[in-house]
């Protein structure tokens, strides 16, 4: 019992030290860790982005697994066809055979595809179940698609609900690490190493919450909630886009995620809550270089 109490004290002390450690650096940017690693698409990219979550790593693995099985099947069938064209064309083989039945061949062409389907379906179904398992998250964020911006609501942090707009091309500042058509005024801030559940919905039309490097792709549907989840092991900046044609500015609603250590995330939520209190009534100003809703073309009703 004594040992249990000491373990509990140690955990609480460690937690407080972590929170205090980050908060003690007054004025320090709690999102600084996210600039160490930037997972963004680049010119002439032809493969998946580097996997930023275990889910995307599994998707990448399954894609290659099926790809190589498919390559073997296509190669084998291709060789057979060439063999038939050469050996059994009208010139080389003028008198056709009258073969209508061969038990061995029929068994082989039934059994081999069955085995192939079985070895594909087992990892596929297991991945589907893995993707669907959003149980026991550390936190839940409600993501709402709007024409044409995203809204993030942190369910565990009262009042933490804000909009995220793309920074227009003429305002992009590459010296701040901003990327044209991907950077936003208020990114989604998440802790690393924790399971995060997304409740995805829409305020108007169909949108798509698509995070290629994290393996998340779900429709945002008005009137209903679709869930997904992620877990980001590495601090960094990750990007996504709306991938459901949703109107004239469909291309102007990217998703930017700043993944930072838990202590920094907690420091950021405190800062955000303070900003919210100071700006009560108005949407909160977060640790962002941009003024709130500078790029809003539609006002948000909370
Ligand atoms: Cu959209």
PDB file of C-alpha atoms and ligand atoms in Angstrom:
ATOM      1  CA  UNK A   1       0.000   0.000   0.000  1.00  0.00           C
ATOM      2  CA  UNK A   2       2.816   2.311   1.001  1.00  0.00           C
ATOM      3  CA  UNK A   3       4.508   1.658  -2.294  1.00  0.00           C
ATOM      4  CA  UNK A   4       1.316   2.464  -4.184  1.00  0.00           C
ATOM      5  CA  UNK A   5       0.998   5.807  -2.367  1.00  0.00           C
ATOM      6  CA  UNK A   6       4.610   6.720  -3.144  1.00  0.00           C
ATOM      7  CA  UNK A   7       4.137   5.768  -6.780  1.00  0.00           C
ATOM      8  CA  UNK A   8       1.065   7.998  -6.882  1.00  0.00           C
ATOM      9  CA  UNK A   9       2.956  10.892  -5.260  1.00  0.00           C
ATOM     10  CA  UNK A  10       5.802  10.441  -7.751  1.00  0.00           C
ATOM     11  CA  UNK A  11       3.380  10.514 -10.690  1.00  0.00           C
ATOM     12  CA  UNK A  12       1.625  13.652  -9.404  1.00  0.00           C
ATOM     13  CA  UNK A  13       4.955  15.372  -8.676  1.00  0.00           C
ATOM     14  CA  UNK A  14       6.242  14.460 -12.126  1.00  0.00           C
ATOM     15  CA  UNK A  15       3.084  15.774 -13.729  1.00  0.00           C
ATOM     16  CA  UNK A  16       3.214  19.062 -11.798  1.00  0.00           C
ATOM     17  CA  UNK A  17       6.913  19.470 -12.586  1.00  0.00           C
ATOM     18  CA  UNK A  18       6.150  18.957 -16.258  1.00  0.00           C
ATOM     19  CA  UNK A  19       3.340  21.515 -16.271  1.00  0.00           C
ATOM     20  CA  UNK A  20       5.265  23.958 -14.119  1.00  0.00           C
ATOM     21  CA  UNK A  21       8.406  23.472 -16.211  1.00  0.00           C
ATOM     22  CA  UNK A  22       6.665  24.560 -19.359  1.00  0.00           C
ATOM     23  CA  UNK A  23       4.589  27.292 -17.764  1.00  0.00           C
ATOM     24  CA  UNK A  24       7.647  28.666 -15.930  1.00  0.00           C
ATOM     25  CA  UNK A  25       9.173  29.762 -19.198  1.00  0.00           C
ATOM     26  CA  UNK A  26       6.905  32.770 -19.330  1.00  0.00           C
ATOM     27  CA  UNK A  27       6.723  34.211 -22.791  1.00  0.00           C
ATOM     28  CA  UNK A  28       8.161  31.069 -24.356  1.00  0.00           C
ATOM     29  CA  UNK A  29       6.195  29.817 -27.329  1.00  0.00           C
ATOM     30  CA  UNK A  30       4.551  26.551 -26.253  1.00  0.00           C
ATOM     31  CA  UNK A  31       4.340  25.554 -29.925  1.00  0.00           C
ATOM     32  CA  UNK A  32       8.097  25.948 -30.561  1.00  0.00           C
ATOM     33  CA  UNK A  33       8.701  22.171 -30.555  1.00  0.00           C
ATOM     34  CA  UNK A  34       6.400  21.802 -33.565  1.00  0.00           C
ATOM     35  CA  UNK A  35       8.832  23.635 -35.847  1.00  0.00           C
ATOM     36  CA  UNK A  36      11.579  21.004 -35.374  1.00  0.00           C
ATOM     37  CA  UNK A  37       9.966  18.703 -37.898  1.00  0.00           C
ATOM     38  CA  UNK A  38       7.694  19.700 -40.780  1.00  0.00           C
ATOM     39  CA  UNK A  39       5.809  16.948 -42.575  1.00  0.00           C
ATOM     40  CA  UNK A  40       4.595  18.763 -45.695  1.00  0.00           C
ATOM     41  CA  UNK A  41       4.099  17.636 -49.296  1.00  0.00           C
ATOM     42  CA  UNK A  42       6.865  18.601 -51.719  1.00  0.00           C
ATOM     43  CA  UNK A  43       7.240  19.024 -55.466  1.00  0.00           C
ATOM     44  CA  UNK A  44       7.297  15.836 -57.538  1.00  0.00           C
ATOM     45  CA  UNK A  45       6.321  13.739 -54.570  1.00  0.00           C
ATOM     46  CA  UNK A  46       4.990  10.415 -55.847  1.00  0.00           C
ATOM     47  CA  UNK A  47       4.793   8.264 -52.766  1.00  0.00           C
ATOM     48  CA  UNK A  48       2.858   8.570 -49.527  1.00  0.00           C
ATOM     49  CA  UNK A  49       4.090  11.190 -47.053  1.00  0.00           C
ATOM     50  CA  UNK A  50       6.313   9.945 -44.250  1.00  0.00           C
ATOM     51  CA  UNK A  51       4.027   8.197 -41.760  1.00  0.00           C
ATOM     52  CA  UNK A  52       3.331  10.474 -38.806  1.00  0.00           C
ATOM     53  CA  UNK A  53       1.111   8.020 -36.921  1.00  0.00           C
ATOM     54  CA  UNK A  54       0.950   4.255 -36.375  1.00  0.00           C
ATOM     55  CA  UNK A  55      -2.254   4.207 -38.447  1.00  0.00           C
ATOM     56  CA  UNK A  56      -0.546   5.662 -41.512  1.00  0.00           C
ATOM     57  CA  UNK A  57       2.411   3.300 -41.012  1.00  0.00           C
ATOM     58  CA  UNK A  58      -0.005   0.345 -41.178  1.00  0.00           C
ATOM     59  CA  UNK A  59      -1.785   1.768 -44.228  1.00  0.00           C
ATOM     60  CA  UNK A  60       1.564   2.200 -45.973  1.00  0.00           C
ATOM     61  CA  UNK A  61       2.563  -1.385 -45.094  1.00  0.00           C
ATOM     62  CA  UNK A  62      -0.738  -2.871 -46.309  1.00  0.00           C
ATOM     63  CA  UNK A  63      -0.596  -0.868 -49.545  1.00  0.00           C
ATOM     64  CA  UNK A  64       2.861  -2.260 -50.352  1.00  0.00           C
ATOM     65  CA  UNK A  65       1.919  -5.779 -49.266  1.00  0.00           C
ATOM     66  CA  UNK A  66      -1.062  -5.846 -51.661  1.00  0.00           C
ATOM     67  CA  UNK A  67       0.927  -4.043 -54.357  1.00  0.00           C
ATOM     68  CA  UNK A  68       3.602  -6.777 -54.454  1.00  0.00           C
ATOM     69  CA  UNK A  69       1.023  -9.597 -54.438  1.00  0.00           C
ATOM     70  CA  UNK A  70      -0.719  -7.828 -57.316  1.00  0.00           C
ATOM     71  CA  UNK A  71       2.584  -7.385 -59.182  1.00  0.00           C
ATOM     72  CA  UNK A  72       3.237 -11.148 -58.889  1.00  0.00           C
ATOM     73  CA  UNK A  73      -0.260 -11.999 -60.191  1.00  0.00           C
ATOM     74  CA  UNK A  74      -0.018  -9.540 -63.095  1.00  0.00           C
ATOM     75  CA  UNK A  75       3.488 -10.830 -63.957  1.00  0.00           C
ATOM     76  CA  UNK A  76       2.387 -14.476 -63.877  1.00  0.00           C
ATOM     77  CA  UNK A  77      -0.740 -13.868 -66.002  1.00  0.00           C
ATOM     78  CA  UNK A  78       1.321 -11.745 -68.421  1.00  0.00           C
ATOM     79  CA  UNK A  79       3.867 -14.549 -68.923  1.00  0.00           C
ATOM     80  CA  UNK A  80       1.065 -17.086 -69.467  1.00  0.00           C
ATOM     81  CA  UNK A  81      -0.571 -14.870 -72.089  1.00  0.00           C
ATOM     82  CA  UNK A  82       2.678 -14.399 -74.007  1.00  0.00           C
ATOM     83  CA  UNK A  83       3.217 -18.172 -73.887  1.00  0.00           C
ATOM     84  CA  UNK A  84      -0.278 -18.778 -75.321  1.00  0.00           C
ATOM     85  CA  UNK A  85       0.140 -16.126 -78.055  1.00  0.00           C
ATOM     86  CA  UNK A  86       3.410 -17.691 -79.212  1.00  0.00           C
ATOM     87  CA  UNK A  87       2.648 -21.368 -78.825  1.00  0.00           C
ATOM     88  CA  UNK A  88      -1.024 -21.518 -79.830  1.00  0.00           C
ATOM     89  CA  UNK A  89      -1.504 -18.947 -82.564  1.00  0.00           C
ATOM     90  CA  UNK A  90      -3.110 -20.113 -85.848  1.00  0.00           C
ATOM     91  CA  UNK A  91       0.226 -20.418 -87.639  1.00  0.00           C
ATOM     92  CA  UNK A  92       2.106 -22.370 -84.956  1.00  0.00           C
ATOM     93  CA  UNK A  93      -0.873 -24.492 -83.980  1.00  0.00           C
ATOM     94  CA  UNK A  94      -3.266 -24.767 -86.959  1.00  0.00           C
ATOM     95  CA  UNK A  95      -5.414 -27.609 -85.589  1.00  0.00           C
ATOM     96  CA  UNK A  96      -7.018 -26.574 -82.305  1.00  0.00           C
ATOM     97  CA  UNK A  97      -7.332 -29.103 -79.500  1.00  0.00           C
ATOM     98  CA  UNK A  98     -10.704 -30.078 -78.039  1.00  0.00           C
ATOM     99  CA  UNK A  99      -9.774 -29.919 -74.380  1.00  0.00           C
ATOM    100  CA  UNK A 100     -12.826 -28.975 -72.294  1.00  0.00           C
ATOM    101  CA  UNK A 101     -11.977 -30.212 -68.829  1.00  0.00           C
ATOM    102  CA  UNK A 102      -8.942 -30.669 -66.611  1.00  0.00           C
ATOM    103  CA  UNK A 103      -9.469 -31.371 -62.935  1.00  0.00           C
ATOM    104  CA  UNK A 104      -5.953 -30.406 -61.811  1.00  0.00           C
ATOM    105  CA  UNK A 105      -6.017 -27.018 -63.591  1.00  0.00           C
ATOM    106  CA  UNK A 106      -9.490 -26.243 -62.231  1.00  0.00           C
ATOM    107  CA  UNK A 107      -8.473 -27.055 -58.656  1.00  0.00           C
ATOM    108  CA  UNK A 108      -5.296 -24.969 -58.960  1.00  0.00           C
ATOM    109  CA  UNK A 109      -7.077 -21.906 -60.345  1.00  0.00           C
ATOM    110  CA  UNK A 110      -9.602 -22.107 -57.537  1.00  0.00           C
ATOM    111  CA  UNK A 111      -7.222 -22.783 -54.663  1.00  0.00           C
ATOM    112  CA  UNK A 112      -4.441 -20.276 -55.445  1.00  0.00           C
ATOM    113  CA  UNK A 113      -6.725 -17.196 -55.726  1.00  0.00           C
ATOM    114  CA  UNK A 114      -8.526 -18.337 -52.562  1.00  0.00           C
ATOM    115  CA  UNK A 115      -5.223 -18.423 -50.688  1.00  0.00           C
ATOM    116  CA  UNK A 116      -4.280 -15.000 -52.083  1.00  0.00           C
ATOM    117  CA  UNK A 117      -7.628 -13.510 -51.014  1.00  0.00           C
ATOM    118  CA  UNK A 118      -7.238 -15.020 -47.553  1.00  0.00           C
ATOM    119  CA  UNK A 119      -3.781 -13.561 -46.989  1.00  0.00           C
ATOM    120  CA  UNK A 120      -5.041 -10.156 -48.178  1.00  0.00           C
ATOM    121  CA  UNK A 121      -8.282 -10.119 -46.196  1.00  0.00           C
ATOM    122  CA  UNK A 122      -6.740 -10.913 -42.801  1.00  0.00           C
ATOM    123  CA  UNK A 123      -4.512  -7.794 -42.538  1.00  0.00           C
ATOM    124  CA  UNK A 124      -7.183  -5.677 -44.303  1.00  0.00           C
ATOM    125  CA  UNK A 125      -9.922  -6.509 -41.806  1.00  0.00           C
ATOM    126  CA  UNK A 126      -7.530  -6.157 -38.895  1.00  0.00           C
ATOM    127  CA  UNK A 127      -6.581  -2.651 -40.142  1.00  0.00           C
ATOM    128  CA  UNK A 128     -10.261  -1.684 -40.488  1.00  0.00           C
ATOM    129  CA  UNK A 129     -10.862  -2.718 -36.861  1.00  0.00           C
ATOM    130  CA  UNK A 130      -7.720  -0.874 -35.748  1.00  0.00           C
ATOM    131  CA  UNK A 131      -8.897   2.318 -37.506  1.00  0.00           C
ATOM    132  CA  UNK A 132     -12.367   2.025 -35.987  1.00  0.00           C
ATOM    133  CA  UNK A 133     -11.105   1.618 -32.423  1.00  0.00           C
ATOM    134  CA  UNK A 134     -11.382   5.144 -31.041  1.00  0.00           C
ATOM    135  CA  UNK A 135     -11.964   3.905 -27.475  1.00  0.00           C
ATOM    136  CA  UNK A 136     -10.229   5.385 -24.400  1.00  0.00           C
ATOM    137  CA  UNK A 137      -8.805   8.561 -25.960  1.00  0.00           C
ATOM    138  CA  UNK A 138      -6.786  11.001 -23.886  1.00  0.00           C
ATOM    139  CA  UNK A 139      -8.892  13.819 -25.330  1.00  0.00           C
ATOM    140  CA  UNK A 140     -11.553  14.520 -27.933  1.00  0.00           C
ATOM    141  CA  UNK A 141     -11.667  17.365 -30.429  1.00  0.00           C
ATOM    142  CA  UNK A 142     -14.837  18.158 -32.335  1.00  0.00           C
ATOM    143  CA  UNK A 143     -13.906  19.181 -35.861  1.00  0.00           C
ATOM    144  CA  UNK A 144     -16.529  21.108 -37.824  1.00  0.00           C
ATOM    145  CA  UNK A 145     -16.131  21.886 -41.512  1.00  0.00           C
ATOM    146  CA  UNK A 146     -17.538  25.214 -42.701  1.00  0.00           C
ATOM    147  CA  UNK A 147     -17.538  27.014 -46.042  1.00  0.00           C
ATOM    148  CA  UNK A 148     -14.527  27.623 -46.006  1.00  0.00           C
ATOM    149  CA  UNK A 149     -12.652  27.072 -42.799  1.00  0.00           C
ATOM    150  CA  UNK A 150     -12.373  24.585 -39.967  1.00  0.00           C
ATOM    151  CA  UNK A 151     -13.612  24.945 -36.407  1.00  0.00           C
ATOM    152  CA  UNK A 152     -11.962  23.083 -33.533  1.00  0.00           C
ATOM    153  CA  UNK A 153     -13.700  22.495 -30.220  1.00  0.00           C
ATOM    154  CA  UNK A 154     -11.684  20.965 -27.382  1.00  0.00           C
ATOM    155  CA  UNK A 155     -14.256  19.112 -25.355  1.00  0.00           C
ATOM    156  CA  UNK A 156     -12.145  18.884 -22.192  1.00  0.00           C
ATOM    157  CA  UNK A 157     -11.213  22.578 -22.141  1.00  0.00           C
ATOM    158  CA  UNK A 158     -14.243  24.823 -21.553  1.00  0.00           C
ATOM    159  CA  UNK A 159     -14.455  27.664 -24.038  1.00  0.00           C
ATOM    160  CA  UNK A 160     -11.689  26.364 -26.246  1.00  0.00           C
ATOM    161  CA  UNK A 161     -13.460  26.609 -29.587  1.00  0.00           C
ATOM    162  CA  UNK A 162     -11.894  28.493 -32.456  1.00  0.00           C
ATOM    163  CA  UNK A 163     -11.768  28.818 -36.202  1.00  0.00           C
ATOM    164  CA  UNK A 164      -8.859  28.065 -38.495  1.00  0.00           C
ATOM    165  CA  UNK A 165      -8.439  29.958 -41.759  1.00  0.00           C
ATOM    166  CA  UNK A 166      -5.880  29.546 -44.498  1.00  0.00           C
ATOM    167  CA  UNK A 167      -3.356  32.388 -44.723  1.00  0.00           C
ATOM    168  CA  UNK A 168      -3.882  34.022 -48.149  1.00  0.00           C
ATOM    169  CA  UNK A 169      -1.032  33.816 -50.684  1.00  0.00           C
ATOM    170  CA  UNK A 170      -0.161  37.513 -50.398  1.00  0.00           C
ATOM    171  CA  UNK A 171       0.165  37.292 -46.595  1.00  0.00           C
ATOM    172  CA  UNK A 172       2.362  34.183 -46.472  1.00  0.00           C
ATOM    173  CA  UNK A 173       5.634  34.750 -44.638  1.00  0.00           C
ATOM    174  CA  UNK A 174       8.115  31.954 -45.490  1.00  0.00           C
ATOM    175  CA  UNK A 175      10.591  33.347 -42.937  1.00  0.00           C
ATOM    176  CA  UNK A 176       8.119  32.222 -40.264  1.00  0.00           C
ATOM    177  CA  UNK A 177       8.028  28.760 -41.816  1.00  0.00           C
ATOM    178  CA  UNK A 178       4.637  29.388 -43.386  1.00  0.00           C
ATOM    179  CA  UNK A 179       3.770  27.313 -46.435  1.00  0.00           C
ATOM    180  CA  UNK A 180       1.589  28.657 -49.216  1.00  0.00           C
ATOM    181  CA  UNK A 181      -1.905  27.088 -49.381  1.00  0.00           C
ATOM    182  CA  UNK A 182      -1.205  24.970 -46.257  1.00  0.00           C
ATOM    183  CA  UNK A 183      -0.485  27.285 -43.319  1.00  0.00           C
ATOM    184  CA  UNK A 184      -3.390  28.616 -41.291  1.00  0.00           C
ATOM    185  CA  UNK A 185      -3.925  31.437 -38.796  1.00  0.00           C
ATOM    186  CA  UNK A 186      -4.828  29.140 -35.860  1.00  0.00           C
ATOM    187  CA  UNK A 187      -3.552  25.578 -36.153  1.00  0.00           C
ATOM    188  CA  UNK A 188      -4.998  22.578 -34.370  1.00  0.00           C
ATOM    189  CA  UNK A 189      -2.737  21.964 -31.366  1.00  0.00           C
ATOM    190  CA  UNK A 190      -2.388  18.394 -30.108  1.00  0.00           C
ATOM    191  CA  UNK A 191      -0.180  16.628 -27.551  1.00  0.00           C
ATOM    192  CA  UNK A 192       2.225  13.965 -28.800  1.00  0.00           C
ATOM    193  CA  UNK A 193       2.120  10.376 -27.587  1.00  0.00           C
ATOM    194  CA  UNK A 194      -1.564  10.540 -26.644  1.00  0.00           C
ATOM    195  CA  UNK A 195      -4.577   9.050 -28.358  1.00  0.00           C
ATOM    196  CA  UNK A 196      -6.768  11.808 -29.745  1.00  0.00           C
ATOM    197  CA  UNK A 197     -10.312  11.217 -30.907  1.00  0.00           C
ATOM    198  CA  UNK A 198     -11.923  13.384 -33.570  1.00  0.00           C
ATOM    199  CA  UNK A 199     -15.670  13.946 -33.745  1.00  0.00           C
ATOM    200  CA  UNK A 200     -16.060  15.154 -37.298  1.00  0.00           C
ATOM    201  CA  UNK A 201     -19.105  17.027 -38.546  1.00  0.00           C
ATOM    202  CA  UNK A 202     -20.112  19.905 -40.809  1.00  0.00           C
ATOM    203  CA  UNK A 203     -22.017  23.144 -40.381  1.00  0.00           C
ATOM    204  CA  UNK A 204     -23.165  23.424 -43.979  1.00  0.00           C
ATOM    205  CA  UNK A 205     -22.162  21.105 -46.846  1.00  0.00           C
ATOM    206  CA  UNK A 206     -20.022  17.972 -47.168  1.00  0.00           C
ATOM    207  CA  UNK A 207     -16.347  18.508 -46.364  1.00  0.00           C
ATOM    208  CA  UNK A 208     -13.503  16.009 -45.992  1.00  0.00           C
ATOM    209  CA  UNK A 209     -11.174  15.904 -42.978  1.00  0.00           C
ATOM    210  CA  UNK A 210      -8.098  14.469 -44.665  1.00  0.00           C
ATOM    211  CA  UNK A 211      -4.700  14.106 -42.980  1.00  0.00           C
ATOM    212  CA  UNK A 212      -2.545  12.020 -45.342  1.00  0.00           C
ATOM    213  CA  UNK A 213       0.505  11.755 -43.093  1.00  0.00           C
ATOM    214  CA  UNK A 214      -1.647  10.585 -40.169  1.00  0.00           C
ATOM    215  CA  UNK A 215      -3.824   8.151 -42.154  1.00  0.00           C
ATOM    216  CA  UNK A 216      -7.077   9.966 -41.309  1.00  0.00           C
ATOM    217  CA  UNK A 217      -9.709  10.509 -43.981  1.00  0.00           C
ATOM    218  CA  UNK A 218     -13.333  11.035 -43.014  1.00  0.00           C
ATOM    219  CA  UNK A 219     -16.256  12.917 -44.504  1.00  0.00           C
ATOM    220  CA  UNK A 220     -17.595  15.845 -42.492  1.00  0.00           C
ATOM    221  CA  UNK A 221     -21.348  15.420 -42.915  1.00  0.00           C
ATOM    222  CA  UNK A 222     -23.937  17.987 -41.775  1.00  0.00           C
ATOM    223  CA  UNK A 223     -26.299  16.590 -39.150  1.00  0.00           C
ATOM    224  CA  UNK A 224     -24.169  13.642 -38.143  1.00  0.00           C
ATOM    225  CA  UNK A 225     -20.877  12.895 -36.437  1.00  0.00           C
ATOM    226  CA  UNK A 226     -18.218  10.598 -37.898  1.00  0.00           C
ATOM    227  CA  UNK A 227     -15.345   9.650 -35.623  1.00  0.00           C
ATOM    228  CA  UNK A 228     -11.683   8.945 -36.166  1.00  0.00           C
ATOM    229  CA  UNK A 229      -8.551   9.100 -34.051  1.00  0.00           C
ATOM    230  CA  UNK A 230      -4.836   9.621 -34.217  1.00  0.00           C
ATOM    231  CA  UNK A 231      -1.700   9.274 -32.142  1.00  0.00           C
ATOM    232  CA  UNK A 232       1.333  11.340 -33.105  1.00  0.00           C
ATOM    233  CA  UNK A 233       4.615  10.080 -31.621  1.00  0.00           C
ATOM    234  CA  UNK A 234       6.835  12.861 -32.950  1.00  0.00           C
ATOM    235  CA  UNK A 235       6.584  16.606 -32.249  1.00  0.00           C
ATOM    236  CA  UNK A 236       6.139  18.497 -35.479  1.00  0.00           C
ATOM    237  CA  UNK A 237       3.864  20.257 -37.930  1.00  0.00           C
ATOM    238  CA  UNK A 238       1.510  18.124 -39.995  1.00  0.00           C
ATOM    239  CA  UNK A 239      -0.820  19.158 -42.781  1.00  0.00           C
ATOM    240  CA  UNK A 240      -4.078  18.101 -44.331  1.00  0.00           C
ATOM    241  CA  UNK A 241      -6.749  19.454 -46.610  1.00  0.00           C
ATOM    242  CA  UNK A 242     -10.464  19.344 -47.199  1.00  0.00           C
ATOM    243  CA  UNK A 243     -10.793  16.700 -49.902  1.00  0.00           C
ATOM    244  CA  UNK A 244     -14.488  16.861 -50.604  1.00  0.00           C
ATOM    245  CA  UNK A 245     -15.479  19.431 -53.225  1.00  0.00           C
ATOM    246  CA  UNK A 246     -17.398  21.875 -51.042  1.00  0.00           C
ATOM    247  CA  UNK A 247     -17.720  25.077 -53.015  1.00  0.00           C
ATOM    248  CA  UNK A 248     -15.753  27.894 -54.545  1.00  0.00           C
ATOM    249  CA  UNK A 249     -13.090  28.108 -51.804  1.00  0.00           C
ATOM    250  CA  UNK A 250     -12.735  24.357 -51.327  1.00  0.00           C
ATOM    251  CA  UNK A 251      -9.006  24.704 -51.965  1.00  0.00           C
ATOM    252  CA  UNK A 252      -8.674  27.296 -49.210  1.00  0.00           C
ATOM    253  CA  UNK A 253      -9.408  25.195 -46.142  1.00  0.00           C
ATOM    254  CA  UNK A 254      -6.217  23.338 -45.266  1.00  0.00           C
ATOM    255  CA  UNK A 255      -5.615  21.708 -41.891  1.00  0.00           C
ATOM    256  CA  UNK A 256      -2.457  22.508 -39.938  1.00  0.00           C
ATOM    257  CA  UNK A 257      -1.578  20.516 -36.835  1.00  0.00           C
ATOM    258  CA  UNK A 258       1.043  21.515 -34.289  1.00  0.00           C
ATOM    259  CA  UNK A 259       1.975  18.430 -32.278  1.00  0.00           C
ATOM    260  CA  UNK A 260       3.897  19.307 -29.115  1.00  0.00           C
ATOM    261  CA  UNK A 261       4.873  17.545 -25.856  1.00  0.00           C
ATOM    262  CA  UNK A 262       2.048  17.213 -23.356  1.00  0.00           C
ATOM    263  CA  UNK A 263       3.433  19.846 -20.949  1.00  0.00           C
ATOM    264  CA  UNK A 264       3.624  22.368 -23.792  1.00  0.00           C
ATOM    265  CA  UNK A 265       0.121  21.471 -24.905  1.00  0.00           C
ATOM    266  CA  UNK A 266      -1.193  22.082 -21.365  1.00  0.00           C
ATOM    267  CA  UNK A 267       0.672  25.405 -21.203  1.00  0.00           C
ATOM    268  CA  UNK A 268      -0.896  26.343 -24.534  1.00  0.00           C
ATOM    269  CA  UNK A 269      -4.435  25.512 -23.366  1.00  0.00           C
ATOM    270  CA  UNK A 270      -3.898  27.748 -20.309  1.00  0.00           C
ATOM    271  CA  UNK A 271      -2.706  30.578 -22.525  1.00  0.00           C
ATOM    272  CA  UNK A 272      -5.633  30.050 -24.849  1.00  0.00           C
ATOM    273  CA  UNK A 273      -8.122  30.084 -21.990  1.00  0.00           C
ATOM    274  CA  UNK A 274      -6.665  33.335 -20.661  1.00  0.00           C
ATOM    275  CA  UNK A 275      -6.938  34.890 -24.105  1.00  0.00           C
ATOM    276  CA  UNK A 276     -10.501  33.672 -24.276  1.00  0.00           C
ATOM    277  CA  UNK A 277     -11.400  35.310 -20.949  1.00  0.00           C
ATOM    278  CA  UNK A 278      -9.788  38.582 -22.028  1.00  0.00           C
ATOM    279  CA  UNK A 279     -11.693  38.509 -25.289  1.00  0.00           C
ATOM    280  CA  UNK A 280     -14.962  37.231 -23.873  1.00  0.00           C
ATOM    281  CA  UNK A 281     -17.628  37.382 -26.481  1.00  0.00           C
ATOM    282  CA  UNK A 282     -15.117  37.365 -29.294  1.00  0.00           C
ATOM    283  CA  UNK A 283     -13.464  34.197 -30.524  1.00  0.00           C
ATOM    284  CA  UNK A 284     -10.277  33.526 -28.549  1.00  0.00           C
ATOM    285  CA  UNK A 285      -6.894  34.782 -29.674  1.00  0.00           C
ATOM    286  CA  UNK A 286      -4.308  32.036 -29.483  1.00  0.00           C
ATOM    287  CA  UNK A 287      -0.588  31.907 -29.657  1.00  0.00           C
ATOM    288  CA  UNK A 288      -0.620  32.768 -33.299  1.00  0.00           C
ATOM    289  CA  UNK A 289       1.257  35.483 -35.141  1.00  0.00           C
ATOM    290  CA  UNK A 290      -1.971  36.453 -36.841  1.00  0.00           C
ATOM    291  CA  UNK A 291      -4.862  38.484 -35.470  1.00  0.00           C
ATOM    292  CA  UNK A 292      -8.005  36.538 -34.888  1.00  0.00           C
ATOM    293  CA  UNK A 293     -10.283  35.945 -37.823  1.00  0.00           C
ATOM    294  CA  UNK A 294      -8.254  38.276 -39.968  1.00  0.00           C
ATOM    295  CA  UNK A 295      -9.124  36.105 -42.927  1.00  0.00           C
ATOM    296  CA  UNK A 296     -12.700  35.343 -42.014  1.00  0.00           C
ATOM    297  CA  UNK A 297     -15.175  35.814 -44.786  1.00  0.00           C
ATOM    298  CA  UNK A 298     -17.998  34.435 -42.686  1.00  0.00           C
ATOM    299  CA  UNK A 299     -18.568  35.200 -39.014  1.00  0.00           C
ATOM    300  CA  UNK A 300     -18.865  32.219 -36.718  1.00  0.00           C
ATOM    301  CA  UNK A 301     -21.844  31.878 -34.467  1.00  0.00           C
ATOM    302  CA  UNK A 302     -20.930  29.940 -31.362  1.00  0.00           C
TER     303      UNK A 302
HETATM  304 CU1  LIG B   1     -14.465  21.729 -47.557  1.00  0.00          CU
END
